[in-house]
Amino acid sequence: MKNKIFKLVFILPIIIYSIVLVLLPLLYVLFLSFLTSDSYGGIIYSFTFKNYLNILEFTYIKMFIKSSLIAIITTVICILISYPFALILRTKSKNFQNIATKLIMIPFLTNSLIRTYGWIILLRKSGVINTTLLTLGVINKPLSLMYNNLGIIIGMVYTLLPFMLLPVCSSVLAIDNSLIEAGRDLGAKPLQIFKKIILPQTLSGVFNGSLMVFIPAIGYFFISDILGGGKTMIIGNLIKNQFLSARNWPFGSAISVFLIIVTFFLVKIYKHFGGKMDDLGGF
Amino acid sequence: MKKRRLHNLFIFLVFSFLFLPIIILVIYSFNSSSMNTLFEHFTLDWYKNLFNNRDLIDAFTNTLLVASVSTIISTIIGTISAYGLYKYNFPLKNLVNWLIYIPIVIPEIVLGISLLSIYTLMKLELSLFTIILAHICFSIPFVIVSVRSTLSKEISVLEEAAKDLGANNYIIFRKIILPIIYPAMISGATLAFTLSLDDVVISYFTAGPGSNTLPLYIYSMIKTGITPDVNALTTLMILLVFTILISITIYQSHKIRKAII
Amino acid sequence: MKKIMIIISLMLILCGCEKNNLNGEVNVLNWSSYIPYEIINEFEKEYNIKVNYGTYSSNEELLAKISSSSPGTYDIIFPSDYMVELMIQKDMLMPIDKNRIKNYSNINKLFLRQKFDPNNIYSLPFLAATTVIAVNKDKVLDDIRGYNDLFKDKYKNNIVLLDDQRIVIGMSLQANGYSMNEVDKNKLNSGKDWLLKLNKNIKAFDSDSPKTFLITNEVDIGVMWNAEAIIAKEYNPNIEIIYPKEGFAISLDNYSLVKNAKNVENSYKFINYLLRSDVNKKITDEYPYINTTYSGMNLDYNELLMVLNQGTYVENIGNNIANYDKIWAEIK
């Protein structure tokens, strides 16, 4: 009897949690996506596929492509920064590695919105970067660093880089030194070592980071709002507008369901390449 | 040698990139211009202002409240669940095991709107409570994943041994399991706390009147031009975080050194 | 472990400490940057009522917040003209008892009895605004009189517009000689083409603070609400403010009470407070929209008449909004 209660204490919360706070909300969104909205934003309980057909409109497809491109570019830039960073970090002392990985987390402890705001001060026409470059005479006309796609990408890379740095670093740092030494002893060139030893062992770390960067990058509406000047909509903006301004919850839900499907698909690929689910949440 | 210098430069550049906007915010908290445009001259006025800006202070305490409460609750639930999922079999286990990854992987905006929808459906008034519930929702899986990583096969050997010696389940959990998973629990809690402080998207959808949190307050100000007392607050926050982290690091390295000796 | 718990719970208690507010609270949902914080603080002190103050940046966001929250969440809101009409239709508002507002007589009659609420049963005018073109004369020497003067190549990436689909698409319609509230697809399409042509000159869409773009020299031309332009002019006197010759939008924001509001008594106190001459003046001094009271008039009588006669209200267009939505997604 006592054991039974004990068991209940340990499994009941998670069952309630995963059903009430995870499954139900998602099922409800799925349900909403088949409904219709009236012109005032109310929900009409009549079944339709219209919202999904609406997604296929040229205007929206164009936006999805643009948004995905921004996310892909962000992901690639993050990989290009994280790999060399991790490889260099390998050559440093354990203490240095420890401090470095801690330092990566520090920016997180101030709200990402505040940091995005810091970028406005830096990037705008009369901002710190432009004024510095102008006074140094490097440029004679201020550069357009924000209120365009460049601004969005800078903001995305900045906000999401730690999500790539951490898994890549931990997978690169986990490689056994003796493997690399053995490779070197056998006369392998650095590039060969990278291709044959480092890359295969760190691939899942890179995939992990890519998931954690790409998925938020299609949804972080505040970055495109603030650094893109409202000129570029990403999928996140579109969903936010449907829920908060256009008042078309069913259409917003349909886009969300579409995103969930894309996410599952990406996770499948990740698992296919040997990625473990637990690694996704472990930093 | 040259290569080494290049390496150090690269590391330095990455960290400058990560810290640049924060450093700028700190510098501008001492700027007399209220528009955060060019640096005019040094002042401490914004720090004085900060303590008179009740809304900002409110937003800040709300943020801390949300982060602490959601961290505590999700750490407790996450920890016992990790053990529950490791130890017991139950009917919905596969489903649950699959569902807990969803908050980790799906876009925050989808989680935000799905929670908003379900709150609306349940006629739940948007308030600090709904934000906390939302933060608990995305924090629990991270705690579970963190704690679960320390529960391995060797532990069941220990458990068996303890059972043979007559320990009951409670004693086993309290005296054997908890000490083993404690570090993972703390790192899960740290992660939950950090994610909660950092979150914008989910708070944005789940907040109501009188539940202004820092991201919402700043979002409503960001285009109007943030007044530098926000910078001042950021500076104080960073200072606090740095002190805590540095003392933890010193404490840990001290312990390691002790262990080696 | 125990120590940590104690510290954390102490922290919680400290955070959770609420100030005592003897006379309850009032839940206000208002436009961002509309009422200076001092005014709210003084109200709280004077009446000992806690004001829970939330903001929104579009009428649609307001509608969304009201309909997605449970009844009684908000007390006072500030919907614009067409949103008042819509909210009346959706039965979301509570009739206002003018007898309970002592300062009612301070409201300028010119702003009463508007089409969207002819007898002011559900709404009382708060502030009015018109769209204007603001031009930084330091940089732009050309004579700009209307929307069709904005196409010059040299204005590339140099214009900020409001992030508001009805205003921006409405402006394109007016530029083509149509009504701002047109729903005819062909006419809308010519508006869309007009905007696509203008797109290269548009630097950003921003409703919250387009003035910042002018003040920081990010752009030299902006179409924005008059108050924003006036504030920008305070920073840079060489900014010229123009009523566009093709027409402009006028918007009248109103005090309204949400149906099922919990704090009705306090809401009346709050409205009455805001209508008091000294308080009201402070609002339009800080955010120079068009004052709707006698005591605080900030436009001369003729200009006021001109604005009220020539400005066009954004009207409710029902399901046709979907077409506006699509054009908007296409421009962005």
Coordinates of C-alpha atoms in Angstrom, one line a residue, chain B:
Chain B
M1 CA 53.1 31.0 -32.1
K2 CA 51.4 33.1 -34.7
K3 CA 48.7 30.5 -35.0
R4 CA 48.1 30.6 -31.3
R5 CA 47.7 34.3 -31.3
L6 CA 45.1 33.9 -34.1
H7 CA 43.3 31.4 -32.1
N8 CA 43.1 33.6 -29.0
L9 CA 41.9 36.5 -31.2
F10 CA 39.1 34.3 -32.5
I11 CA 38.0 33.3 -29.0
F12 CA 38.2 36.9 -28.0
L13 CA 36.1 38.0 -31.0
V14 CA 33.3 35.5 -30.2
F15 CA 33.1 36.6 -26.6
S16 CA 33.1 40.3 -27.7
F17 CA 30.2 39.5 -30.0
L18 CA 28.4 37.8 -27.1
F19 CA 29.0 40.6 -24.7
L20 CA 29.1 43.7 -26.9
P21 CA 25.4 44.7 -26.5
I22 CA 25.6 44.1 -22.8
I23 CA 28.7 46.3 -22.4
I24 CA 27.0 49.0 -24.5
L25 CA 24.0 48.9 -22.3
V26 CA 26.2 49.2 -19.2
I27 CA 28.1 52.1 -20.7
Y28 CA 24.9 53.9 -21.7
S29 CA 23.5 53.6 -18.2
F30 CA 25.9 56.4 -17.3
N31 CA 24.9 58.5 -20.3
S32 CA 23.1 61.8 -19.6
S33 CA 21.1 61.7 -22.8
S34 CA 17.6 60.3 -22.3
M35 CA 17.2 59.0 -25.9
N36 CA 20.1 56.6 -25.7
T37 CA 21.6 58.2 -28.7
L38 CA 25.1 59.6 -28.5
F39 CA 27.2 59.6 -25.3
E40 CA 26.9 63.0 -23.8
H41 CA 28.4 63.0 -20.4
F42 CA 28.7 60.9 -17.3
T43 CA 25.8 60.7 -14.8
L44 CA 24.4 58.5 -12.1
D45 CA 20.9 60.0 -12.4
W46 CA 19.4 56.9 -14.0
Y47 CA 20.3 54.8 -11.0
K48 CA 18.5 57.3 -8.8
N49 CA 15.6 57.3 -11.3
L50 CA 15.5 53.5 -11.3
F51 CA 14.3 53.4 -7.7
N52 CA 11.6 55.9 -8.4
N53 CA 10.3 54.0 -11.4
R54 CA 7.8 51.9 -9.7
D55 CA 6.6 50.2 -12.9
L56 CA 10.1 49.0 -13.8
I57 CA 10.7 47.8 -10.3
D58 CA 7.3 46.0 -10.3
A59 CA 8.1 44.4 -13.6
F60 CA 11.5 43.3 -12.3
T61 CA 10.1 41.8 -9.1
N62 CA 7.4 40.1 -11.1
T63 CA 10.1 38.6 -13.4
L64 CA 12.1 37.4 -10.4
L65 CA 8.9 36.0 -8.8
V66 CA 7.9 34.1 -11.9
A67 CA 11.4 32.8 -12.4
S68 CA 11.8 31.6 -8.8
V69 CA 8.4 30.1 -8.3
S70 CA 8.5 28.3 -11.7
T71 CA 12.0 27.1 -11.0
I72 CA 11.2 25.7 -7.6
I73 CA 8.0 23.9 -8.8
S74 CA 9.5 22.6 -12.0
T75 CA 12.6 21.4 -10.2
I76 CA 10.6 19.5 -7.7
I77 CA 8.2 18.0 -10.3
G78 CA 11.0 17.4 -12.7
T79 CA 13.2 15.6 -10.2
I80 CA 10.6 13.2 -8.9
S81 CA 9.3 12.6 -12.4
A82 CA 12.8 11.8 -13.7
Y83 CA 13.1 9.2 -11.0
G84 CA 9.5 8.0 -11.5
L85 CA 10.1 7.6 -15.2
Y86 CA 13.3 5.7 -14.5
K87 CA 12.0 3.4 -11.9
Y88 CA 8.4 2.6 -12.7
N89 CA 6.4 1.2 -15.5
F90 CA 2.9 2.6 -16.0
P91 CA 0.3 2.5 -18.7
L92 CA 0.9 5.9 -20.3
K93 CA 4.7 5.8 -20.0
N94 CA 5.5 5.7 -23.6
L95 CA 3.2 8.6 -24.4
V96 CA 4.5 10.6 -21.5
N97 CA 8.1 9.9 -22.5
W98 CA 7.3 11.3 -25.9
L99 CA 5.3 14.3 -24.7
I100 CA 8.0 15.7 -22.4
Y101 CA 10.2 16.4 -25.4
I102 CA 7.6 18.6 -27.1
P103 CA 8.1 21.7 -25.0
I104 CA 11.8 21.4 -25.7
V105 CA 11.6 21.2 -29.5
I106 CA 8.5 23.0 -30.7
P107 CA 8.8 26.7 -31.5
E108 CA 8.1 28.8 -28.4
I109 CA 5.5 30.7 -30.3
V110 CA 3.5 27.6 -30.8
L111 CA 3.7 26.7 -27.2
G112 CA 2.7 30.3 -26.3
I113 CA -0.4 30.4 -28.5
S114 CA -1.5 26.9 -27.5
L115 CA -1.3 27.8 -23.9
L116 CA -3.1 31.0 -24.5
S117 CA -5.8 29.1 -26.4
I118 CA -6.3 26.6 -23.6
Y119 CA -6.4 29.3 -21.0
T120 CA -9.1 31.1 -23.0
L121 CA -11.0 27.8 -23.4
M122 CA -10.8 27.2 -19.6
K123 CA -11.7 30.8 -18.9
L124 CA -8.6 31.2 -16.9
E125 CA -7.8 34.9 -16.2
L126 CA -4.5 35.9 -17.6
S127 CA -2.3 36.9 -14.6
L128 CA 1.0 36.1 -13.0
F129 CA -0.3 32.7 -12.3
T130 CA -0.8 31.9 -16.0
I131 CA 2.7 33.1 -16.8
I132 CA 4.1 30.9 -14.0
L133 CA 2.2 27.9 -15.2
A134 CA 3.5 28.5 -18.7
H135 CA 7.1 28.8 -17.4
I136 CA 6.6 25.6 -15.4
C137 CA 5.4 24.0 -18.6
F138 CA 8.6 24.7 -20.6
S139 CA 11.0 24.2 -17.6
I140 CA 10.0 20.7 -16.4
P141 CA 11.4 18.8 -19.4
F142 CA 14.7 20.5 -19.1
V143 CA 14.9 19.4 -15.4
I144 CA 13.9 15.9 -16.2
V145 CA 16.5 15.6 -19.0
S146 CA 19.2 17.0 -16.7
V147 CA 18.3 14.7 -13.7
R148 CA 17.8 11.6 -15.9
S149 CA 21.3 11.8 -17.2
T150 CA 22.6 10.8 -13.8
L151 CA 20.3 7.8 -13.3
S152 CA 22.1 4.8 -14.6
K153 CA 22.2 1.1 -14.2
E154 CA 24.7 1.3 -11.4
I155 CA 22.1 3.0 -9.3
S156 CA 19.8 0.1 -9.4
V157 CA 22.6 -2.0 -7.9
L158 CA 22.8 0.4 -5.0
E159 CA 19.1 0.4 -4.7
E160 CA 19.0 -3.4 -4.5
A161 CA 21.7 -3.4 -1.9
A162 CA 19.9 -0.9 0.2
K163 CA 16.7 -2.8 -0.1
D164 CA 18.4 -6.0 1.1
L165 CA 19.6 -4.0 4.1
G166 CA 15.9 -3.2 4.8
A167 CA 15.6 0.3 3.6
N168 CA 12.2 1.4 2.4
N169 CA 11.5 3.4 -0.8
Y170 CA 11.5 6.7 1.0
I171 CA 14.9 6.1 2.7
I172 CA 16.3 4.9 -0.6
F173 CA 15.2 8.0 -2.4
R174 CA 16.2 10.4 0.3
K175 CA 19.6 8.8 1.3
I176 CA 20.8 7.3 -2.0
I177 CA 19.1 8.8 -5.0
L178 CA 18.9 12.4 -3.9
P179 CA 22.6 12.8 -3.1
I180 CA 23.5 11.3 -6.5
I181 CA 21.1 13.4 -8.5
Y182 CA 21.6 16.6 -6.5
P183 CA 24.2 18.2 -8.7
A184 CA 22.1 17.5 -11.8
M185 CA 19.0 18.8 -10.0
I186 CA 20.8 22.1 -9.3
S187 CA 22.0 22.4 -12.9
G188 CA 18.5 21.7 -14.1
A189 CA 17.2 24.4 -11.8
T190 CA 19.8 26.8 -13.0
L191 CA 18.8 26.1 -16.5
A192 CA 15.1 26.6 -15.7
F193 CA 15.8 29.8 -14.0
T194 CA 17.9 31.1 -16.8
L195 CA 15.4 30.2 -19.5
S196 CA 12.6 31.8 -17.5
L197 CA 14.6 35.1 -17.1
D198 CA 15.4 35.0 -20.8
D199 CA 12.0 34.2 -22.1
V200 CA 10.1 36.7 -24.2
V201 CA 7.7 34.9 -26.5
I202 CA 5.8 32.7 -24.0
S203 CA 5.4 35.5 -21.5
Y204 CA 4.2 37.7 -24.3
F205 CA 1.2 35.5 -24.9
T206 CA 0.3 34.5 -21.4
A207 CA 0.5 37.8 -19.5
G208 CA -2.6 39.7 -18.3
P209 CA -3.2 43.1 -16.6
G210 CA -1.2 43.8 -13.5
S211 CA 1.3 41.0 -14.4
N212 CA 3.8 43.1 -16.2
T213 CA 7.1 41.3 -16.4
L214 CA 10.4 42.7 -17.6
P215 CA 10.2 41.5 -21.2
L216 CA 6.7 42.9 -21.6
Y217 CA 7.6 46.2 -20.1
I218 CA 10.6 46.5 -22.3
Y219 CA 8.7 45.4 -25.3
S220 CA 6.2 48.2 -24.9
M221 CA 9.1 50.6 -24.5
I222 CA 11.6 49.4 -27.0
K223 CA 10.5 51.3 -29.9
T224 CA 9.4 54.4 -28.0
G225 CA 12.9 54.6 -26.9
I226 CA 13.9 52.9 -23.7
T227 CA 14.9 55.3 -20.9
P228 CA 18.3 54.6 -19.5
D229 CA 17.0 53.4 -16.1
V230 CA 16.4 50.1 -17.9
N231 CA 20.1 50.1 -18.7
A232 CA 20.8 50.9 -15.1
L233 CA 18.7 47.9 -14.0
T234 CA 20.4 45.7 -16.6
T235 CA 23.8 46.8 -15.2
L236 CA 22.7 45.9 -11.6
M237 CA 21.4 42.5 -12.8
I238 CA 24.7 41.7 -14.6
L239 CA 26.6 42.7 -11.6
L240 CA 24.5 40.4 -9.4
V241 CA 24.8 37.5 -11.8
F242 CA 28.5 37.9 -12.2
T243 CA 29.1 37.9 -8.5
I244 CA 27.0 34.8 -8.0
L245 CA 28.7 32.9 -10.8
I246 CA 32.2 33.9 -9.8
S247 CA 31.6 32.8 -6.3
I248 CA 30.3 29.5 -7.4
T249 CA 33.3 29.0 -9.7
I250 CA 35.7 29.9 -7.0
Y251 CA 33.9 27.6 -4.5
Q252 CA 33.9 24.7 -7.0
S253 CA 37.6 25.0 -7.9
H254 CA 38.4 25.3 -4.2
K255 CA 36.5 22.0 -3.7
I256 CA 38.3 20.3 -6.6
R257 CA 41.7 21.5 -5.3
K258 CA 40.8 20.2 -1.9
A259 CA 39.8 16.8 -3.4
I260 CA 43.0 16.6 -5.2
I261 CA 45.1 17.3 -2.1

